[in-house]
Coordinates of C-alpha atoms and ligand atoms in Angstrom, one line a residue:
X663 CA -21.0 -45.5 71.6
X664 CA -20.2 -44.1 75.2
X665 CA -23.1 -44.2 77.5
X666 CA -23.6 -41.2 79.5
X667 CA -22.4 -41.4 83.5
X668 CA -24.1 -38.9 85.9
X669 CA -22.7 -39.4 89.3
X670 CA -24.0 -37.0 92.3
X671 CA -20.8 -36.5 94.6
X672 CA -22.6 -35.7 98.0
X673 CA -19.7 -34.8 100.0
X674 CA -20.2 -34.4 103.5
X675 CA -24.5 -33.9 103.3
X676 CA -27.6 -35.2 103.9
X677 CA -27.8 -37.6 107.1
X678 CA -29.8 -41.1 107.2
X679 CA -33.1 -39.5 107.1
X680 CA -32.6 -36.5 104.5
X681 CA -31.3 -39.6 102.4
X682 CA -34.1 -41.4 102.4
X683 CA -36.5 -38.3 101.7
X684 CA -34.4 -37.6 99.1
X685 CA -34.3 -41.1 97.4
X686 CA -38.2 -40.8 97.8
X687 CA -38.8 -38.2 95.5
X688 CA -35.7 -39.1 93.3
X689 CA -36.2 -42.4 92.1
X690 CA -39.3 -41.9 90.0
X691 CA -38.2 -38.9 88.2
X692 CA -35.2 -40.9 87.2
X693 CA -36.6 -44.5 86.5
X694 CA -37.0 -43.9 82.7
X695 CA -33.2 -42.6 81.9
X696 CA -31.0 -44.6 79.8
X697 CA -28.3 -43.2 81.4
X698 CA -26.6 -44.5 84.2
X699 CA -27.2 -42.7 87.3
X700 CA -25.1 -42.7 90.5
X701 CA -25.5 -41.2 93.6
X702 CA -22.0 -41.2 95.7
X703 CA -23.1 -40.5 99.5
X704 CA -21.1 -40.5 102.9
X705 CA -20.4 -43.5 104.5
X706 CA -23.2 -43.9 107.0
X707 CA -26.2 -43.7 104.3
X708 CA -24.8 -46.2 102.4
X709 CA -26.1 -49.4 103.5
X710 CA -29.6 -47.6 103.4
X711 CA -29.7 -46.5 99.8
X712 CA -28.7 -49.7 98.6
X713 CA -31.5 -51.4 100.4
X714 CA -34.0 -48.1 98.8
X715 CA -32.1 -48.1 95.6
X716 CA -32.5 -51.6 94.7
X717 CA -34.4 -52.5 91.4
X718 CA -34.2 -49.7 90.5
X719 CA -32.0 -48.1 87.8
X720 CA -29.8 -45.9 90.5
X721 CA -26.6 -47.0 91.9
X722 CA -24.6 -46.2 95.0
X723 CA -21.3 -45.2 96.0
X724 CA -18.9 -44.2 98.1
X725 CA -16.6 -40.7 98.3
X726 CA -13.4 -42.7 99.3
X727 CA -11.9 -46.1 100.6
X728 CA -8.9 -47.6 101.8
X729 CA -6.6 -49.5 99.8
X730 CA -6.1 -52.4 102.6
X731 CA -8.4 -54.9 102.9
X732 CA -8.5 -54.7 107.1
X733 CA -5.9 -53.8 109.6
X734 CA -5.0 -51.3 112.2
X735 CA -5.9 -47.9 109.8
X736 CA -8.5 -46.3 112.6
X737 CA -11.5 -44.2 110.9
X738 CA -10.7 -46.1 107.8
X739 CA -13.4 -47.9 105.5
X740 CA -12.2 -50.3 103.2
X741 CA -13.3 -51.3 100.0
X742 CA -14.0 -55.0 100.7
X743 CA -16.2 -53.5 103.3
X744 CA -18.6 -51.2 100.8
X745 CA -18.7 -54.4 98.1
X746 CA -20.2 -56.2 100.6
X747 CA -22.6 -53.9 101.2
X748 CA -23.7 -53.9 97.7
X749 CA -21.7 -50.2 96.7
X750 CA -20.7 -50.5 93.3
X751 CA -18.9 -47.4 92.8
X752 CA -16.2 -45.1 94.7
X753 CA -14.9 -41.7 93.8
X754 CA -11.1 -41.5 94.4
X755 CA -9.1 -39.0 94.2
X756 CA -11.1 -36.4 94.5
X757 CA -9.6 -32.5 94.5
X758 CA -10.5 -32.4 98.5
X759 CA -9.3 -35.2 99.4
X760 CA -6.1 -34.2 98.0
X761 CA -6.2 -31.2 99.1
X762 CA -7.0 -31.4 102.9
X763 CA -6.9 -35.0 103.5
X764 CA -3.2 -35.5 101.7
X765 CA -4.1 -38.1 98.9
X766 CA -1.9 -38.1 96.3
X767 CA -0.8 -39.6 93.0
X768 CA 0.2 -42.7 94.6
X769 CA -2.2 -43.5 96.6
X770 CA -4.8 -42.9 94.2
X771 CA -3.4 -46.0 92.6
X772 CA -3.1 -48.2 95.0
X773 CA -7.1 -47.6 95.9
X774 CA -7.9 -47.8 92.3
X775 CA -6.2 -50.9 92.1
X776 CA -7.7 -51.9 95.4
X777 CA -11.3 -50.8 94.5
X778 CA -10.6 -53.7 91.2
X779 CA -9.3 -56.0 93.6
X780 CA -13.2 -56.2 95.1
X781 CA -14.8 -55.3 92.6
X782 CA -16.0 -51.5 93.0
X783 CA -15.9 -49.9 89.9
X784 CA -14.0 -46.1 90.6
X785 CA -14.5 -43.1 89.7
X786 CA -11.4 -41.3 89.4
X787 CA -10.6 -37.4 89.7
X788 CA -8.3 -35.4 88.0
X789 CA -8.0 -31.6 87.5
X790 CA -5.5 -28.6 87.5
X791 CA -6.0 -25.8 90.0
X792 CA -6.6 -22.0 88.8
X793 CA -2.7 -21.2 89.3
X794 CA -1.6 -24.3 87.1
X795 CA -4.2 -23.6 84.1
X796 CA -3.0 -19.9 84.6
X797 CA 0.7 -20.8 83.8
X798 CA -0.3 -22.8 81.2
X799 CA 0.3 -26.0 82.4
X800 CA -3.2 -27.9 82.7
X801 CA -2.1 -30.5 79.8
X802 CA 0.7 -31.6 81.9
X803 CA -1.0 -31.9 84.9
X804 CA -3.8 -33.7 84.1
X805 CA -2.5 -35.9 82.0
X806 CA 0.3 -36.8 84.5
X807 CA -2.8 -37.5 87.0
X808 CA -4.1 -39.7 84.9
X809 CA -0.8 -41.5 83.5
X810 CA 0.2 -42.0 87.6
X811 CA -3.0 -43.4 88.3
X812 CA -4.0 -46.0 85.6
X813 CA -0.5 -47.2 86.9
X814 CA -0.2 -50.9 86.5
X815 CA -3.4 -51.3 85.3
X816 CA -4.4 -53.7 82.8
X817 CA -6.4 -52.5 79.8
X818 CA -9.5 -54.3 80.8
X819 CA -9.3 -52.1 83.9
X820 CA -8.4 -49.3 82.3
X821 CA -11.7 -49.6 80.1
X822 CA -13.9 -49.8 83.2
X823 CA -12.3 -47.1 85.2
X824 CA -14.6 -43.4 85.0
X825 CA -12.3 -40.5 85.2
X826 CA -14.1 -37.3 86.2
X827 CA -12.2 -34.3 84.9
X828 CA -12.8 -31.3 87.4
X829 CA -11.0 -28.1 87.0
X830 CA -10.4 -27.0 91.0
X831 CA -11.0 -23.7 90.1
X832 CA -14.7 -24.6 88.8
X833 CA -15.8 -26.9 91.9
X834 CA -18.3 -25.5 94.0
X835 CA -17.7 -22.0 92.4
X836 CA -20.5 -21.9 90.3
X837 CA -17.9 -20.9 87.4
X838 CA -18.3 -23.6 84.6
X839 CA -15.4 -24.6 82.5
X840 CA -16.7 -24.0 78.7
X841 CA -18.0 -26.5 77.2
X842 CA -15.3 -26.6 74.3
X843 CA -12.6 -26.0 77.3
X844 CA -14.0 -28.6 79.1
X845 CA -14.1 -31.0 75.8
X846 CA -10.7 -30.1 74.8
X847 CA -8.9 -31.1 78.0
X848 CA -11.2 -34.4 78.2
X849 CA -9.7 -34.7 74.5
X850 CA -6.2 -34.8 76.1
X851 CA -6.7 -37.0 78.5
X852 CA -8.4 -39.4 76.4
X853 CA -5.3 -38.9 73.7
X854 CA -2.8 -39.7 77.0
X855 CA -5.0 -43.2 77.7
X856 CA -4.5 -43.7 73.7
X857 CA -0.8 -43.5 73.9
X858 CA -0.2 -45.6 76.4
X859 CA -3.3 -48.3 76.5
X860 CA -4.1 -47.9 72.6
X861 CA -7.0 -46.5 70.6
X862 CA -9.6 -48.9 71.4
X863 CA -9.1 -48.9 75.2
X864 CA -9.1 -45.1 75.0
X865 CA -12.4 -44.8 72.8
X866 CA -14.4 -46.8 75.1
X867 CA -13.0 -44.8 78.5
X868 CA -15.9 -42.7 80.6
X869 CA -14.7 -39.6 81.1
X870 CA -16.7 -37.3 82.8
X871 CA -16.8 -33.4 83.6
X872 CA -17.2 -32.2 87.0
X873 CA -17.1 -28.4 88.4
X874 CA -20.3 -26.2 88.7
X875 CA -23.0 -29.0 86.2
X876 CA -26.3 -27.7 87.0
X877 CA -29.1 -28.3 85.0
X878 CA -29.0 -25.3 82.8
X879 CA -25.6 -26.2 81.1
X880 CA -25.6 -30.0 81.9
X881 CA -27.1 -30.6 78.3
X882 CA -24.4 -28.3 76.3
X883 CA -21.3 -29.9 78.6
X884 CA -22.7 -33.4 77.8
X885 CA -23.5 -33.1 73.9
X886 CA -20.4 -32.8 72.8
X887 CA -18.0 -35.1 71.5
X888 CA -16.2 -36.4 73.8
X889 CA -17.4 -35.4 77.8
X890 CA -19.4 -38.4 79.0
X891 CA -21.7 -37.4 81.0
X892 CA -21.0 -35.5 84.9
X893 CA -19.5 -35.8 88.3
X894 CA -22.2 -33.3 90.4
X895 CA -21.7 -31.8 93.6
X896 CA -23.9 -29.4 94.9
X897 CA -26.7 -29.3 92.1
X898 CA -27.4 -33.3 93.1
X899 CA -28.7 -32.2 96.4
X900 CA -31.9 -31.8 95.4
X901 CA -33.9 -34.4 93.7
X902 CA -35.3 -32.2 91.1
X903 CA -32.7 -30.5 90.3
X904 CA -30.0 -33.6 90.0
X905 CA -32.8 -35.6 88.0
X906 CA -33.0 -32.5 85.2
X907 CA -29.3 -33.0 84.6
X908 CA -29.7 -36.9 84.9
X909 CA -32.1 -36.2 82.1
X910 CA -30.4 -33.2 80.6
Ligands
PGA1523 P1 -19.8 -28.9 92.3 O1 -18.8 -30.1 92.8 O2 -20.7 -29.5 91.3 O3 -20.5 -28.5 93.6 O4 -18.9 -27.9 91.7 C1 -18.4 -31.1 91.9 C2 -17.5 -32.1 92.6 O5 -16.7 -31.6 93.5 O6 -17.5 -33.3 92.3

C-alpha cells in the first residue's frame, strides 16, 4: 500500500512572519493525519519552519535547488545547503520554473540526481500544457518527462522519487483535471516507470496530482486507484483550508 503525499507548493508567498502565523494554526489541525504532510516554502522561511515544524508530523521543503554543491552560480541555493538545514524535500521541475526560469529535461536530472546525492528526497513535476493535451499528445509528453528525468537513476532512487503530475492548463486555474483524467495519465506514467524500472519499482512510486486540489475535490482526486495524494498551490495558503485536504 501507497501512503498518501500532500505537499503545499507555496511559491513565491507568505514572508517569515505570515510563516510562522501560519504554522501556528496549522500544526494542530494536522497532528493526527497518517498521511504525510509537506509544506514546500521559499527559501528564506525555511530555516524557521524546521526549527517550528520539528516533532511534529509536518515536513519542509524547498521549491528548487542547484545541482552543484558550491561554486560561482550567484542567487543560487544548493541542495547540500537546504539538507543541512534540516529540508527534507525539494520540488523540481516545476511547470514555472520551466517555463520562465528555463529548466528543462536535463537539468531536472541532474538536480534530481543532486538532490540524492545529499539526501533530499524530490518531488518531481511533470505535465502537458493545454495546446499539447489538445493535439493529443499528453501520453507522449509526460511520459517523456518522466523517462528524461529518472535518467540514470537506480531503482532504489527511483522508488523514493514523488512525481507530481500537473496538467499546466489546471495550475492555478481553478479548472481541475477529472478525477478519471487525472488517474488515467498517472496510470501512464506509472506503466512508463514499469517498463523501464519493472513492476515492483513502479507499484511502490508516489505519484501525485497537482492543478486546482482544493478541499472540495481533494477526497474524489485522492480515492482512486492510483493518484497518491496532491501537490497544492494556492489552496495550502491557508491553514484551514490546506489541513481539510491534508485530511480529505
Ligand atoms: P494550484 O498550484 O494548486 O494553485 O493550481 C499547484 C502547483 O502549481 O503546484
Amino acid at each position: 500500500m501507497r501512503k498518501k503525499v500532500i505537499a503545499g507548493n507555496w511559491k513565491m508567498n507568505k514572508n517569515v512572519h505570515e510563516a510562522e502565523e501560519f504554522m501556528k494554526e496549522f500544526i494542530p489541525l494536522v497532528k493526527d493525519s497518517q498521511n504525510e504532510v509537506i509544506i514546500c516554502a521559499p527559501y528564506l522561511d525555511l530555516a524557521n519552519l524546521v526549527s517550528i515544524a520539528k516533532g511534529t508530523n509536518v515536513k519542509i521543503g524547498a521549491q528548487n535547488m542547484h545541482w552543484e554543491v558550491n561554486g560561482a552560480y550567484t542567487g543560487e541555493v544548493s541542495g547540500e545547503m537546504l539538507k543541512e538545514l534540516g529540508v527534507e524535500y525539494v520540488i523540481i521541475g516545476h511547470s514555472e520554473r520551466r517555463q520562465y526560469f528555463n529548466e528543462t529535461d536535463e537539468t531536472v536530472n541532474k538536480k534530481i540526481k543532486a538532490a540524492f546525492a545529499c539526501g533530499l528526497k524530490p518531488i518531481v513535476c511533470v505535465g502537458e500544457a493545454l495546446e499539447e493535451r489538445e493535439r493529443g499528445i499528453t501520453r507522449e509528453i509526460i511520459t517523456q518527462q518522466t523517462r528524461l528525468a529518472l535518467e540514470g537513476l537506480d531503482n532504489n532512487q527511483v522508488e523514493n522519487t514523488i512525481i507530481a503530475y500537473e496538467p499546466i492548463w489546471a495550475i492555478g486555474t481553478g479548472k481541475t483535471a477529472t478525477s478519471e483524467d487525472a488517474n488515467n495519465s498517472i496510470k501512464e506514467i506509472r506503466e512508463e516507470i514499469g517498463k523501464i524500472y519493472g513492476q515492483n519499482v513502479a507499484s511502490r512510486v508516489i505519484i501525485q496530482y497537482g492543478g486546482s486540489v482544493k478541499s472540495a475535490n481533494a477526497r474524489e482526486l485522492f480515492t482512486t486507484s492510483d493518484i497518491d495524494g496532491g501537490l497544492v498551490g494556492g489552496a495550502s495558503l491557508k491553514p484551514e483550508e490546506f489541513s481539510k485536504i491534508v485530511k480529505y
